[in-house]
CSV table of N, CA and C in Angstrom, one decimal:
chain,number,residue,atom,x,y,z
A,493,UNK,N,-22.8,-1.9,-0.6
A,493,UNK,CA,-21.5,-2.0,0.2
A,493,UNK,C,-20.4,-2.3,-0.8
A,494,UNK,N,-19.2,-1.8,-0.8
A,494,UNK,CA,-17.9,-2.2,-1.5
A,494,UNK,C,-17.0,-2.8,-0.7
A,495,UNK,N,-17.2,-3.2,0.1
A,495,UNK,CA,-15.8,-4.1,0.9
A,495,UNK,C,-16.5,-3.4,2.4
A,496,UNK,N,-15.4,-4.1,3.9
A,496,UNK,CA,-15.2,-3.8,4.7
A,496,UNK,C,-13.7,-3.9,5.1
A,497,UNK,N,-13.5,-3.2,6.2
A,497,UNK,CA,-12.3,-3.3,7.0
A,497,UNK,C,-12.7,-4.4,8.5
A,498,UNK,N,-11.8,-5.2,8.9
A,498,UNK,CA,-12.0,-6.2,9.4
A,498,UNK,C,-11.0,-6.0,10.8
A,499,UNK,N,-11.1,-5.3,11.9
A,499,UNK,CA,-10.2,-5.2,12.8
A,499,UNK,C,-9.3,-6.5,12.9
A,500,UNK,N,-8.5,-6.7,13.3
A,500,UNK,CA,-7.5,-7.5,13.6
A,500,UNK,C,-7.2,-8.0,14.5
A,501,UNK,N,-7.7,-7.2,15.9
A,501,UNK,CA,-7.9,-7.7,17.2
A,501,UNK,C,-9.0,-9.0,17.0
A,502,UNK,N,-9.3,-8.5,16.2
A,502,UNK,CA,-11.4,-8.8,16.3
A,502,UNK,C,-12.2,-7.4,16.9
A,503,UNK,N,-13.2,-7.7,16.8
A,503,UNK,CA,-14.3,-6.2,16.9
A,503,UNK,C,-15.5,-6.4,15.5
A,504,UNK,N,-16.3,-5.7,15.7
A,504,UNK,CA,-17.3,-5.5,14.1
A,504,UNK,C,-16.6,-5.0,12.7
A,505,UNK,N,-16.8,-5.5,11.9
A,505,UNK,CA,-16.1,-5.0,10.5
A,505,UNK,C,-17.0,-3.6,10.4
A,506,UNK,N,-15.8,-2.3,9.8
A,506,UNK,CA,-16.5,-1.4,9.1
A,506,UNK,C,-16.7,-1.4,7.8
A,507,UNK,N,-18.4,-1.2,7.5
A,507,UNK,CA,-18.3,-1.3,6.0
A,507,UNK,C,-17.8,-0.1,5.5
A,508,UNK,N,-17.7,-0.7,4.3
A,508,UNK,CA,-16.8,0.3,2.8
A,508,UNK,C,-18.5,0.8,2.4
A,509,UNK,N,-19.1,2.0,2.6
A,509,UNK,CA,-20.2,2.6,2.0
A,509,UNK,C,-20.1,3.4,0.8
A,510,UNK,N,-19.0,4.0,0.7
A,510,UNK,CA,-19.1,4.8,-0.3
A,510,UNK,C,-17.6,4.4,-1.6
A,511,UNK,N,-17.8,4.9,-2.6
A,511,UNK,CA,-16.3,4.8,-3.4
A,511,UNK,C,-15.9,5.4,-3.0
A,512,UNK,N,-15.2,7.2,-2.1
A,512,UNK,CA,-14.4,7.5,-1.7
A,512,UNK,C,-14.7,8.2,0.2
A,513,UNK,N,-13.9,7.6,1.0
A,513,UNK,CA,-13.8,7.3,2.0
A,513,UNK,C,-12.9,8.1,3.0
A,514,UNK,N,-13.0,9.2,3.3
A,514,UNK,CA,-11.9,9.9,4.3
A,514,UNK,C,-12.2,9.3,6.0
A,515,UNK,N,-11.0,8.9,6.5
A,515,UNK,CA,-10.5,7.8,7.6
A,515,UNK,C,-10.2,9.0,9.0
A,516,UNK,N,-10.5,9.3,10.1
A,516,UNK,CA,-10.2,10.1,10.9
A,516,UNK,C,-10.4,9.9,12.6
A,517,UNK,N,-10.5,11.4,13.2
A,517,UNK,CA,-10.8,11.0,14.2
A,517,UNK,C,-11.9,11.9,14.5
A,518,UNK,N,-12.0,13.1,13.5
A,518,UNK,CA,-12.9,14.1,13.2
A,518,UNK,C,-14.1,13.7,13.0
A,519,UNK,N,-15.3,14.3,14.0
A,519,UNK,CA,-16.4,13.9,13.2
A,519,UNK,C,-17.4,13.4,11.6
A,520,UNK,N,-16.2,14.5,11.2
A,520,UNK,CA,-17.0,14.9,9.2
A,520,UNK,C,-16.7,13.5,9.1
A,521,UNK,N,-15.7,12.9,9.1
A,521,UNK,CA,-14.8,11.6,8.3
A,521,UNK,C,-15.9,10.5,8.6
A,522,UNK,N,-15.7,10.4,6.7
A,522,UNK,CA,-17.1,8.8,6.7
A,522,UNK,C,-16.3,7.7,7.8
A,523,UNK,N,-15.6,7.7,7.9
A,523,UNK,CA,-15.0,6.1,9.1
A,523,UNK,C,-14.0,7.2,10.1
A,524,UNK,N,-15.3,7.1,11.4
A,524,UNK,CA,-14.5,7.6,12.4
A,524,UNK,C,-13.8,7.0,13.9
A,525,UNK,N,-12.5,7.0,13.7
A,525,UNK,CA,-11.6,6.2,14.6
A,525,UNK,C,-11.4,7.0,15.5
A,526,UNK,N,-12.2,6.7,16.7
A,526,UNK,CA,-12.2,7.5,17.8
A,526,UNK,C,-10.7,7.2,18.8
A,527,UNK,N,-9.3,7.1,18.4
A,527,UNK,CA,-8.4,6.8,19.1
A,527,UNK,C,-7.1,8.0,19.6
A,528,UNK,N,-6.7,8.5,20.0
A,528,UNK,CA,-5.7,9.5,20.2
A,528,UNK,C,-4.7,9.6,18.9
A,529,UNK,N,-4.3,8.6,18.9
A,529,UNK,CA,-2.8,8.3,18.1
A,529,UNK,C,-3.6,8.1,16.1
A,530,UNK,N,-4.9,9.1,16.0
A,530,UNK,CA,-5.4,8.8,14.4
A,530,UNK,C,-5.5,10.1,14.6
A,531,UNK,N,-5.2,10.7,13.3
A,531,UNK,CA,-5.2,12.1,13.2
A,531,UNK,C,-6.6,12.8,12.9
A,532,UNK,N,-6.7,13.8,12.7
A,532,UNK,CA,-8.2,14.5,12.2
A,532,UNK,C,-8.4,13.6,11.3
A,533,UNK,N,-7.5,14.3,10.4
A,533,UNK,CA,-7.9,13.4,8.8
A,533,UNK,C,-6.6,12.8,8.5
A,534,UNK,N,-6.6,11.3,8.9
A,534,UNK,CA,-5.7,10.2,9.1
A,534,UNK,C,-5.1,9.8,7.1
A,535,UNK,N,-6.3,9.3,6.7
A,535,UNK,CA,-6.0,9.4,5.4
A,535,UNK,C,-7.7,8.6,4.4
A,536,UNK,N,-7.1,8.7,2.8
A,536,UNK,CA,-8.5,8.7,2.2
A,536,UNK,C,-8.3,7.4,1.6
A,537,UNK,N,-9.5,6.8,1.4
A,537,UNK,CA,-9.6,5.2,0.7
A,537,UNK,C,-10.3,5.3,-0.3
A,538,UNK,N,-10.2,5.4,-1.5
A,538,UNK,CA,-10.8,5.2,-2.8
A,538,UNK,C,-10.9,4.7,-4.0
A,539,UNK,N,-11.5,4.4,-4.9
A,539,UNK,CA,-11.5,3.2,-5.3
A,539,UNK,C,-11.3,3.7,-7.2
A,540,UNK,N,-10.5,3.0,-7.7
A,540,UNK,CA,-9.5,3.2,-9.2
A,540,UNK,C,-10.0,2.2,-9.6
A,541,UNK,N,-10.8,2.0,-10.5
A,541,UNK,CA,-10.6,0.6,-11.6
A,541,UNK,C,-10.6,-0.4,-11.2
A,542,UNK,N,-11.6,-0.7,-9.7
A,542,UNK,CA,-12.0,-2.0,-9.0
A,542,UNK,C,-11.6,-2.6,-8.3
A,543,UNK,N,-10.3,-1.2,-7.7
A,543,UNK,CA,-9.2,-1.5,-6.6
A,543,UNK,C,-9.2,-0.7,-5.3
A,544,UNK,N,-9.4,-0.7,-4.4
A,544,UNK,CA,-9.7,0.0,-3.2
A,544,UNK,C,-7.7,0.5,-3.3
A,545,UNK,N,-7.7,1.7,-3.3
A,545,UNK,CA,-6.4,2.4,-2.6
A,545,UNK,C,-6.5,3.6,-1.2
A,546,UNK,N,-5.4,3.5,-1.3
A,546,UNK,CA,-4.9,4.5,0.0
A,546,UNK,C,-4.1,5.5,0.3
A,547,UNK,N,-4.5,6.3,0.7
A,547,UNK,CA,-3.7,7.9,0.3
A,547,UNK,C,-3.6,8.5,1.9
A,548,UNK,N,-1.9,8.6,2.2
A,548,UNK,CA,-2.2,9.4,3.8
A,548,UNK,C,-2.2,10.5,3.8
A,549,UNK,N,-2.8,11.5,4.2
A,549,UNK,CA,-3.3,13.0,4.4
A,549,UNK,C,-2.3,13.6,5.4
A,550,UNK,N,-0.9,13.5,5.8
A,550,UNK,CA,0.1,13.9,6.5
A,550,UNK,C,0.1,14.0,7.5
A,551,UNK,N,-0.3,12.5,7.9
A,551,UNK,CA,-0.9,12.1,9.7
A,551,UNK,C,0.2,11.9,10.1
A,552,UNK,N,0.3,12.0,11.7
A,552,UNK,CA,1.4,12.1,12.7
A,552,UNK,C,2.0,10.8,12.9
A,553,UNK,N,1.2,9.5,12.9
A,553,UNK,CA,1.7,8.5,13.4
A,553,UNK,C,1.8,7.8,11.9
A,554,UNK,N,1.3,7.9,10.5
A,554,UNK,CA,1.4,7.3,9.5
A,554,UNK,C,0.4,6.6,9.1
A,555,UNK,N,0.5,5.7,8.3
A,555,UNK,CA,-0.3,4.8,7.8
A,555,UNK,C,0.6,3.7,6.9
A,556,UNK,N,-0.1,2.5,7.2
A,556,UNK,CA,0.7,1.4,6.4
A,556,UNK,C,0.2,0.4,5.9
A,557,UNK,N,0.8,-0.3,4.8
A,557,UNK,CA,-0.1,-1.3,4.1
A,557,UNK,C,1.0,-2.5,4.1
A,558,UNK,N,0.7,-3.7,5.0
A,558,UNK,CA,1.4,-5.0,5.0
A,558,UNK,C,2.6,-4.8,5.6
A,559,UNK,N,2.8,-3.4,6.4
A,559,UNK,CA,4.0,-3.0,7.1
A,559,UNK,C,4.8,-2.4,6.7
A,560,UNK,N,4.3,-1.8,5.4
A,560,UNK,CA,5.6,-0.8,5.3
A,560,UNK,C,4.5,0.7,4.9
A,561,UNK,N,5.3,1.4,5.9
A,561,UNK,CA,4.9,2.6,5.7
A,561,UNK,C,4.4,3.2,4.0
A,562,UNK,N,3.5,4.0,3.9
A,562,UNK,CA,3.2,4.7,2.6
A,562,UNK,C,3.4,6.0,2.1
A,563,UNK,N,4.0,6.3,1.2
A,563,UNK,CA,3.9,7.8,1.1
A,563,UNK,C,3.1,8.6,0.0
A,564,UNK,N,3.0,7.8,-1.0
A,564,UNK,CA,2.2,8.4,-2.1
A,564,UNK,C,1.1,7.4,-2.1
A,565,UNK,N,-0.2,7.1,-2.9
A,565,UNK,CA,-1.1,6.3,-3.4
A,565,UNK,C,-0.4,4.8,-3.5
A,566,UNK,N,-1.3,3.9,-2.6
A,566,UNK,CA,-1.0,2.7,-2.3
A,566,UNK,C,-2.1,1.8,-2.7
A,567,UNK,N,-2.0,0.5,-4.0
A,567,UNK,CA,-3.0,-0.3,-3.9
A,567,UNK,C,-3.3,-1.3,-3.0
A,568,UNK,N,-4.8,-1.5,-2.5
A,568,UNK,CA,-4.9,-2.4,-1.5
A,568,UNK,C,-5.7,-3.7,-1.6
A,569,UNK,N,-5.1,-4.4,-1.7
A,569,UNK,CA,-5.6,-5.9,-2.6
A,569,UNK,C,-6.1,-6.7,-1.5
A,570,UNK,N,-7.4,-7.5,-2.1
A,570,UNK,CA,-7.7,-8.0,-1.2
A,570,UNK,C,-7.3,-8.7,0.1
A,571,UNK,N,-7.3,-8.8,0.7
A,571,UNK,CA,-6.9,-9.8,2.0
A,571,UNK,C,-5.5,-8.9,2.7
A,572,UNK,N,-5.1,-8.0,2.1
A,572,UNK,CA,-3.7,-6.8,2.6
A,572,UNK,C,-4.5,-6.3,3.5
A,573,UNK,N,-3.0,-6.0,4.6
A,573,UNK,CA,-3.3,-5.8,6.0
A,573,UNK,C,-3.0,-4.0,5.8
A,574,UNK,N,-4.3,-3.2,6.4
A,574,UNK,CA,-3.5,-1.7,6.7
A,574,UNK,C,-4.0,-0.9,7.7
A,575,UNK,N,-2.8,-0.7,8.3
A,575,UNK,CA,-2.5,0.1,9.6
A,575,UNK,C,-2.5,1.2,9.8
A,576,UNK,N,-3.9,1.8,10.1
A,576,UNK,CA,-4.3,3.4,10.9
A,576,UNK,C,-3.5,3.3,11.6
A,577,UNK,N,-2.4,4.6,12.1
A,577,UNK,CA,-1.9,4.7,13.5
A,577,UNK,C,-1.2,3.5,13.5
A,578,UNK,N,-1.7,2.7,15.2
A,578,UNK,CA,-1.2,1.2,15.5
A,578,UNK,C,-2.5,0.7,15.4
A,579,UNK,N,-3.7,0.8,14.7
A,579,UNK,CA,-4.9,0.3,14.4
A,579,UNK,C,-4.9,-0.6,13.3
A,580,UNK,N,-4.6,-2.3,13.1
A,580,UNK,CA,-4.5,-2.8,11.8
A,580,UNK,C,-6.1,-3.2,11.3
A,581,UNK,N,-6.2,-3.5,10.0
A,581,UNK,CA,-7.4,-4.0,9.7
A,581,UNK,C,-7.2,-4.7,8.4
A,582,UNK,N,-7.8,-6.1,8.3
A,582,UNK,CA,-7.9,-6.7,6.8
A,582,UNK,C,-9.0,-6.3,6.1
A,583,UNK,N,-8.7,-5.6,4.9
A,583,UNK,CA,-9.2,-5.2,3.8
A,583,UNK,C,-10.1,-6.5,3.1
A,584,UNK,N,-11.5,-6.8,2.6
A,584,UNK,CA,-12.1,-7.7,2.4
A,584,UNK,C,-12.8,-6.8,1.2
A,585,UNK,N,-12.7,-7.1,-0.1
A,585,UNK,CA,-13.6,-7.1,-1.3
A,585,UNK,C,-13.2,-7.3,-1.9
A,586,UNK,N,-14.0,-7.5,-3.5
A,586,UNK,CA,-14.0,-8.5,-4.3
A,586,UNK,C,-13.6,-7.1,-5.3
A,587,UNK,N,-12.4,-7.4,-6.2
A,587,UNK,CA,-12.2,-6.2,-7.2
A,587,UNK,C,-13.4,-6.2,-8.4
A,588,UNK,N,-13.4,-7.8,-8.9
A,588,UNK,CA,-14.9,-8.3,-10.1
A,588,UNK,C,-16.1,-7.9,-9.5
A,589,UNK,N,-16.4,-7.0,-8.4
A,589,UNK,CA,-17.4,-7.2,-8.1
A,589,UNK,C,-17.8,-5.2,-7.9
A,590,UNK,N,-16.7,-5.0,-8.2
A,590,UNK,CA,-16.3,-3.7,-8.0
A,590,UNK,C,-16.2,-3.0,-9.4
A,591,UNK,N,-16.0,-3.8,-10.6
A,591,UNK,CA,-16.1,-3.4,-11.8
A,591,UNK,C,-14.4,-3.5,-12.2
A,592,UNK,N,-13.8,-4.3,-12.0
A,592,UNK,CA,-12.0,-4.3,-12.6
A,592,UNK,C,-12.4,-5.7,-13.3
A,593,UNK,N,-11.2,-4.7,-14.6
A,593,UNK,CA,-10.9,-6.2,-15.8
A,593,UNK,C,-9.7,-5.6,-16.1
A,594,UNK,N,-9.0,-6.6,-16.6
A,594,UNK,CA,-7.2,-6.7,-17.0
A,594,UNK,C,-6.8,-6.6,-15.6
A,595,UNK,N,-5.4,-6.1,-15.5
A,595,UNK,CA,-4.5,-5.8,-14.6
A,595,UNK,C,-5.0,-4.7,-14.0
A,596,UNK,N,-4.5,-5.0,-12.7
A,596,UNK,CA,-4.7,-3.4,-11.4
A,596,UNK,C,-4.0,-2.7,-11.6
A,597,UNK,N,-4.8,-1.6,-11.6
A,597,UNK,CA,-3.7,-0.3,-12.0
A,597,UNK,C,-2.6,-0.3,-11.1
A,598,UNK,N,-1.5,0.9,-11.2
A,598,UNK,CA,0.2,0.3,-10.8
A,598,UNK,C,-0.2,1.3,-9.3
A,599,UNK,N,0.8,1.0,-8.2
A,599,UNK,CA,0.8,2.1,-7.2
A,599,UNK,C,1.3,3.2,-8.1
A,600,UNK,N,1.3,4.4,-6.8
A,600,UNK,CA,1.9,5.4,-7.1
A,600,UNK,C,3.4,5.3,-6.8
A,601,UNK,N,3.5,5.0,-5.7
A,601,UNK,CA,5.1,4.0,-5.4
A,601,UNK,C,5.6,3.6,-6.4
A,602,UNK,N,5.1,2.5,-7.1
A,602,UNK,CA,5.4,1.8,-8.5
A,602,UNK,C,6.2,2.3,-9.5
A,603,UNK,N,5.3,3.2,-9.7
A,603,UNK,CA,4.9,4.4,-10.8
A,603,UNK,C,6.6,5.4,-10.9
A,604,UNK,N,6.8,5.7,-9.4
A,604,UNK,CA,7.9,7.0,-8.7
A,604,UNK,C,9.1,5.4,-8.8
A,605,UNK,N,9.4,4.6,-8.9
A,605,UNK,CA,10.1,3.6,-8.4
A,605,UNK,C,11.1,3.3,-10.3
A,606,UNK,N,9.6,3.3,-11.2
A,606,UNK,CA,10.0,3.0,-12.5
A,606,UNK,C,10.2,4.5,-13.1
A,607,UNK,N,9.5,5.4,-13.3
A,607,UNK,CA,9.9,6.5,-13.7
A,607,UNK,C,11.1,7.5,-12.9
A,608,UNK,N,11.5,6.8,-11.9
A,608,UNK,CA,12.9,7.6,-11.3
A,608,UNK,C,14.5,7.2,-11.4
A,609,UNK,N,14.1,5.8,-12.3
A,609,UNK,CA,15.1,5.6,-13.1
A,609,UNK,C,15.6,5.5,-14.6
A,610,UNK,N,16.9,5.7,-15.2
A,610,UNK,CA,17.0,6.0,-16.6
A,610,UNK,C,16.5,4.2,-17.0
A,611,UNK,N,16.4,4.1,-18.2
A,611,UNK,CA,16.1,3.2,-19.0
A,611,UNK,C,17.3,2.2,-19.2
A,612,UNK,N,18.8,2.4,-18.9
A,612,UNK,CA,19.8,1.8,-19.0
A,612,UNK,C,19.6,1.1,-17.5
A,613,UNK,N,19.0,2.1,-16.2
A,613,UNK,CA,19.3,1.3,-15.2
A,613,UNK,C,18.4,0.0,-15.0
A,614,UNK,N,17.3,0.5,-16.0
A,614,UNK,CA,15.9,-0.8,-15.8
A,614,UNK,C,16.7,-1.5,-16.6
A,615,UNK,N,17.0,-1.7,-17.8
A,615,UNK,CA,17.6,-2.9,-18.2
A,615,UNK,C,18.8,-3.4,-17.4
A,616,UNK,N,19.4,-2.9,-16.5
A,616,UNK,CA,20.4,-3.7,-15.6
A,616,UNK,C,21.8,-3.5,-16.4
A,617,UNK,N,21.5,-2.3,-17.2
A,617,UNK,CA,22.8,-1.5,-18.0
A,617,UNK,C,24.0,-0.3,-17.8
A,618,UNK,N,23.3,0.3,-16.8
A,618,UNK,CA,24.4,1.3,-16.3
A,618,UNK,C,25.6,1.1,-16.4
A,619,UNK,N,26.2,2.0,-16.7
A,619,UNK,CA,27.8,1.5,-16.7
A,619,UNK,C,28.2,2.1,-15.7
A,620,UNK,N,28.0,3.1,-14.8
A,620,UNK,CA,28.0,3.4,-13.7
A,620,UNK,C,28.0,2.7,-12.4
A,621,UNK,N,27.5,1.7,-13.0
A,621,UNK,CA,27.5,0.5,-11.7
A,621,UNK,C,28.5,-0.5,-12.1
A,622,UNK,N,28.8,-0.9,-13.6
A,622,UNK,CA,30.0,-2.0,-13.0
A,622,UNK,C,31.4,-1.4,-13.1
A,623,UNK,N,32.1,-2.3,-12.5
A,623,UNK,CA,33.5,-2.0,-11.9
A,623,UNK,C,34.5,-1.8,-13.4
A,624,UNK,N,35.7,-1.2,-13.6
A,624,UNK,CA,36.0,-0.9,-14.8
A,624,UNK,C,38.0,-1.6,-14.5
């Protein structure tokens, strides 16, 4: 087992069986959320360098991690809350136990957040922003 998801209401934890995990309402899907408001294929959970992430598959109602909506690949750290639909669940495993050493790899958010700016605006240099 690699982790479970831990309903929020309360309910039975689902385990994490495999390293990569498609979430639905579809039969095929290794974790099946029999609810209206979860799409076929809601989104995928997989695991990077000892870090369980999350990837939404262009579901109707979304997916979110600690309440804010996701759009590209999202890391999911232990004890972070994420929300199928309006389905929340705490994420429970151990990254050392999963094979990670150093630092967690960056989101993909992260990633689009630092590469979508020039290198003047990271240092807090633009001249575009102060007043003249």
């Amino acid at each position: 087992m690699f982790g479970e998801l831990v309903p929020s209401g309360g309910g039975d934890p689902i385990p994490l069986l495999a390293k990569k995990l498609m979430v639905g309402r579809r039969e095929n899907c290794e974790i099946v959320l029999r609810f209206n408001n979860v799409s076929a294929n809601h989104c995928q959970l997989f695991i990077d360098s000892g870090y369980w992430f999350v990837k939404d598959m262009g579901s109707r109602n979304g997916t979110k991690v600690n309440g804010r909506r996701i759009s590209g690949r999202k890391r999911l750290d232990p004890g972070d809350t994420i929300s199928i639909a309006k389905h929340s669940y705490e994420v429970v495993y151990s990254p050392i136990d999963l094979g990670a050493n150093g630092p967690p790899p960056p989101d993909e958010e992260s990633l689009t957040d630092i590469l979508g700016k020039s290198l003047l605006d990271r240092a807090g240099l633009d001249r575009r922003d102060r007043p003249r």
